[in-house]
Amino acid sequence: MTGEIPAQNGESSLPGIPVQTNDHTGQSKESNAKQIPIPFPVDEQCVNYAIRLGRALGKFAAGNNCQTFADDVLNKCRIDPRLGHPKNWVSGKI
């Protein structure tokens, strides 16, 4: 909730601390950044809505962290080939 980025000098190891989405501008250019291909199509508008800055995400825990958040966003915003948009798509938001 302080706006810091975990694993980039941000607080990330204390279970129970409140977390939110923060600005990661420039992080992709850091030497430790990795690009991991997503093996399925996702809706960019859906992703942008899900990762909007300042969105409260509850408390940090094993089941609520950066990795679980990213996985949840990708799965919710995954384009269903039969529908042409995410399954849970409602007015451009998930």
Coordinates of C-alpha atoms in Angstrom, one line a residue:
M1 CA 0.0 0.0 0.0
T2 CA 3.1 2.3 0.2
G3 CA 3.5 2.3 -3.6
E4 CA 6.7 0.3 -3.5
I5 CA 7.3 -2.6 -5.8
P6 CA 7.9 -5.9 -4.0
A7 CA 11.2 -7.5 -4.9
Q8 CA 12.5 -4.1 -6.0
N9 CA 13.2 -2.8 -2.4
G10 CA 9.5 -3.0 -1.5
E11 CA 8.1 -4.8 1.5
S12 CA 7.0 -8.2 0.4
S13 CA 7.6 -10.8 3.0
L14 CA 5.2 -9.9 5.8
P15 CA 2.0 -11.9 5.8
G16 CA -1.1 -9.9 6.4
I17 CA 0.1 -6.5 5.1
P18 CA -2.5 -4.8 2.8
V19 CA -1.5 -4.8 -0.8
Q20 CA -2.6 -3.0 -4.0
T21 CA -1.6 -2.6 -7.6
N22 CA 1.3 -0.2 -8.1
D23 CA 3.0 1.6 -11.0
H24 CA 5.7 -0.7 -12.5
T25 CA 6.8 1.8 -15.2
G26 CA 10.3 1.1 -16.3
Q27 CA 10.5 -2.3 -14.5
S28 CA 10.6 -4.2 -17.8
K29 CA 14.0 -2.5 -18.5
E30 CA 15.7 -3.6 -15.3
S31 CA 18.5 -6.2 -15.6
N32 CA 16.5 -8.8 -13.7
A33 CA 13.3 -8.5 -15.8
K34 CA 12.1 -11.5 -17.8
Q35 CA 9.6 -11.7 -20.6
I36 CA 7.4 -14.8 -20.3
P37 CA 5.2 -15.6 -23.3
I38 CA 1.5 -16.1 -22.6
P39 CA 0.5 -19.2 -24.4
F40 CA -3.1 -18.0 -25.1
P41 CA -4.8 -14.8 -26.2
V42 CA -5.9 -12.3 -23.6
D43 CA -8.0 -9.1 -23.9
E44 CA -5.8 -6.1 -23.3
Q45 CA -8.6 -3.8 -22.2
C46 CA -9.6 -6.4 -19.6
V47 CA -6.0 -6.7 -18.3
N48 CA -5.7 -2.9 -18.1
Y49 CA -8.9 -2.7 -16.1
A50 CA -7.8 -5.5 -13.7
I51 CA -4.4 -4.0 -13.1
R52 CA -5.5 -0.3 -12.6
L53 CA -3.4 1.6 -10.2
G54 CA -4.3 1.6 -6.5
R55 CA -6.7 -1.3 -6.7
A56 CA -6.8 -2.9 -3.2
L57 CA -6.1 -6.6 -3.3
G58 CA -6.5 -7.7 0.3
K59 CA -3.7 -8.9 2.5
F60 CA -0.5 -10.5 1.4
A61 CA -0.4 -14.3 1.8
A62 CA 0.7 -17.4 0.1
G63 CA -2.6 -17.4 -1.8
N64 CA -2.6 -13.7 -2.5
N65 CA 0.7 -12.4 -3.9
C66 CA 2.1 -11.0 -7.2
Q67 CA 2.2 -14.4 -8.8
T68 CA -1.4 -15.4 -7.9
F69 CA -2.6 -12.0 -8.9
A70 CA -1.0 -12.2 -12.4
D71 CA -2.3 -15.7 -12.8
D72 CA -5.8 -14.6 -11.8
V73 CA -5.8 -11.6 -14.2
L74 CA -4.6 -13.7 -17.2
N75 CA -7.2 -16.4 -16.5
K76 CA -10.0 -13.9 -16.1
C77 CA -9.0 -12.0 -19.2
R78 CA -8.3 -15.1 -21.4
I79 CA -10.2 -14.8 -24.6
D80 CA -12.6 -17.7 -25.1
P81 CA -12.2 -18.6 -28.8
R82 CA -15.9 -19.5 -29.1
L83 CA -17.0 -16.1 -27.8
G84 CA -14.1 -13.8 -29.0
H85 CA -13.8 -12.2 -25.5
P86 CA -13.3 -13.4 -21.9
K87 CA -16.1 -15.6 -20.5
N88 CA -16.8 -13.2 -17.7
W89 CA -16.8 -10.1 -19.9
V90 CA -19.4 -7.5 -18.8
S91 CA -19.2 -4.0 -20.3
G92 CA -15.5 -4.2 -20.8
K93 CA -14.8 -5.1 -17.2
I94 CA -14.1 -8.3 -15.2

